[in-house]
GROMACS .gro file of C-alpha atoms in nm:
model
  126
    1THR     CA    1  -0.023  -0.003  -0.029
    2VAL     CA    2   0.132   0.344  -0.121
    3GLY     CA    3   0.036   0.710  -0.031
    4ASN     CA    4  -0.034   0.926   0.241
    5PHE     CA    5  -0.111   0.821   0.650
    6GLY     CA    6  -0.197   0.918   0.957
    7SER     CA    7  -0.365   1.202   1.061
    8SER     CA    8  -0.463   1.607   1.023
    9GLU     CA    9  -0.136   1.666   1.278
   10ARG     CA   10   0.100   1.457   1.155
   11MET     CA   11   0.087   1.287   0.768
   12ASP     CA   12   0.353   1.098   0.590
   13TYR     CA   13   0.361   0.937   0.258
   14THR     CA   14   0.476   0.613   0.269
   15ILE     CA   15   0.471   0.298   0.210
   16ILE     CA   16   0.398  -0.088   0.362
   17GLY     CA   17   0.298  -0.398   0.315
   18SER     CA   18   0.507  -0.756   0.191
   19ALA     CA   19   0.642  -0.590  -0.099
   20VAL     CA   20   0.835  -0.344   0.134
   21ASN     CA   21   0.901  -0.696   0.387
   22LEU     CA   22   1.037  -0.840   0.054
   23ALA     CA   23   1.272  -0.573  -0.059
   24SER     CA   24   1.445  -0.582   0.294
   25ARG     CA   25   1.430  -0.951   0.362
   26LEU     CA   26   1.616  -0.964  -0.088
   27GLU     CA   27   1.848  -0.662   0.065
   28THR     CA   28   1.970  -0.861   0.386
   29ALA     CA   29   2.028  -1.213   0.139
   30ALA     CA   30   2.209  -0.965  -0.061
   31ASP     CA   31   2.651  -0.965  -0.054
   32LEU     CA   32   2.826  -0.663  -0.028
   33ASP     CA   33   2.781  -0.521  -0.326
   34GLU     CA   34   2.515  -0.752  -0.490
   35ILE     CA   35   2.125  -0.667  -0.610
   36LEU     CA   36   1.861  -0.968  -0.541
   37ILE     CA   37   1.535  -0.918  -0.710
   38SER     CA   38   1.209  -1.119  -0.682
   39HIS     CA   39   1.129  -1.279  -1.015
   40GLU     CA   40   0.796  -1.113  -1.046
   41THR     CA   41   1.033  -0.731  -1.079
   42TRP     CA   42   1.248  -0.943  -1.299
   43SER     CA   43   0.992  -1.007  -1.557
   44TYR     CA   44   0.884  -0.618  -1.577
   45VAL     CA   45   1.289  -0.550  -1.616
   46LYS     CA   46   1.416  -0.906  -1.826
   47GLU     CA   47   1.489  -0.667  -2.121
   48LYS     CA   48   1.645  -0.398  -1.948
   49ILE     CA   49   1.958  -0.606  -1.727
   50ILE     CA   50   2.175  -0.886  -1.701
   51CYS     CA   51   2.093  -1.168  -1.459
   52GLU     CA   52   2.168  -1.545  -1.270
   53PRO     CA   53   1.914  -1.776  -1.352
   54PRO     CA   54   1.650  -1.767  -1.034
   55HIS     CA   55   1.719  -1.939  -0.697
   56ALA     CA   56   1.486  -2.025  -0.434
   57LEU     CA   57   1.563  -1.815  -0.134
   58HIS     CA   58   1.383  -1.896   0.209
   59LEU     CA   59   1.317  -1.580   0.341
   60LYS     CA   60   1.207  -1.468   0.679
   61GLY     CA   61   0.836  -1.374   0.686
   62PHE     CA   62   0.744  -1.585   0.386
   63HIS     CA   63   0.639  -1.906   0.368
   64HIS     CA   64   0.697  -2.003   0.059
   65PRO     CA   65   1.046  -1.971  -0.073
   66ILE     CA   66   1.097  -1.656  -0.290
   67LEU     CA   67   1.244  -1.716  -0.667
   68ALA     CA   68   1.556  -1.452  -0.677
   69HIS     CA   69   1.800  -1.313  -0.934
   70LYS     CA   70   2.112  -1.178  -0.903
   71VAL     CA   71   2.176  -0.876  -1.112
   72LEU     CA   72   2.491  -0.906  -1.313
   73ASN     CA   73   2.481  -0.623  -1.507
   74ILE     CA   74   2.281  -0.294  -1.783
   75LYS     CA   75   2.197  -0.413  -2.079
   76LYS     CA   76   2.275  -0.197  -2.386
   77LYS     CA   77   2.091  -0.195  -2.731
   78ASP     CA   78   2.426  -0.077  -2.915
   79LYS     CA   79   2.621  -0.350  -3.041
   80ASN     CA   80   2.941  -0.174  -2.908
   81SER     CA   81   2.840  -0.053  -2.605
   82LEU     CA   82   3.074  -0.204  -2.333
   83ILE     CA   83   2.906  -0.503  -2.177
   84ILE     CA   84   3.075  -0.669  -1.927
   85LEU     CA   85   2.994  -1.030  -1.776
   86ASN     CA   86   3.142  -1.123  -1.451
   87ASP     CA   87   3.032  -1.452  -1.263
   88GLU     CA   88   3.212  -1.565  -1.022
   89THR     CA   89   3.121  -1.942  -0.883
   90ARG     CA   90   3.341  -2.200  -0.722
   91GLY     CA   91   3.662  -2.270  -0.939
   92LEU     CA   92   3.605  -2.012  -1.198
   93ASN     CA   93   3.603  -1.648  -1.259
   94LEU     CA   94   3.429  -1.528  -1.605
   95LYS     CA   95   3.513  -1.192  -1.710
   96ILE     CA   96   3.355  -1.131  -2.111
   97ASP     CA   97   3.375  -0.810  -2.220
   98PHE     CA   98   3.160  -0.794  -2.552
   99SER     CA   99   3.278  -0.532  -2.647
  100LYS     CA  100   3.673  -0.641  -2.689
  101ILE     CA  101   3.602  -1.010  -2.840
  102SER     CA  102   3.427  -1.077  -3.195
  103LYS     CA  103   3.182  -1.345  -3.193
  104GLU     CA  104   3.384  -1.608  -3.349
  105GLU     CA  105   3.689  -1.563  -3.056
  106LEU     CA  106   3.412  -1.643  -2.811
  107LEU     CA  107   3.295  -1.945  -2.996
  108ALA     CA  108   3.602  -2.059  -2.997
  109ILE     CA  109   3.672  -1.988  -2.646
  110ILE     CA  110   3.389  -2.182  -2.568
  111TYR     CA  111   3.426  -2.495  -2.777
  112ASN     CA  112   3.803  -2.514  -2.605
  113LEU     CA  113   3.623  -2.496  -2.279
  114LYS     CA  114   3.377  -2.727  -2.384
  115SER     CA  115   3.662  -2.952  -2.493
  116GLU     CA  116   3.886  -2.973  -2.188
  117THR     CA  117   3.588  -3.032  -1.939
  118ASP     CA  118   3.492  -3.348  -2.207
  119ILE     CA  119   3.881  -3.475  -2.138
  120LYS     CA  120   3.918  -3.352  -1.832
  121THR     CA  121   3.587  -3.437  -1.599
  122THR     CA  122   3.644  -3.499  -1.275
  123ASP     CA  123   3.467  -3.546  -0.963
  124HIS     CA  124   3.485  -3.260  -0.719
  125SER     CA  125   3.192  -3.336  -0.443
  126ASP     CA  126   3.301  -3.341  -0.120
   0.00000   0.00000   0.00000
């Protein structure tokens, strides 16, 4: 709910409800320098931002898991614009600057990575 709340002596424009609680919980769940958005928010902005695939979070005050997306970057419409895609997971740190690499170079890298993982796949389960 958004609007003016209060009385004639004191009036305040504010927002209350589950959307505020969700935003607060996502902010708390996010790591330092990280932005998490709900799947619903993502559905409105997916053409403008790059996000990781959603993952389920169990957040205080919500009975069901919340699908959250980690925001990675802003999409640019100009093909020559700088777009950097960062992805960090255990054992991998990938950074692609699309303004400095051709499609052919990127496909060659992907092919080489696939070939290497096919040959040297090992079980790292703990």
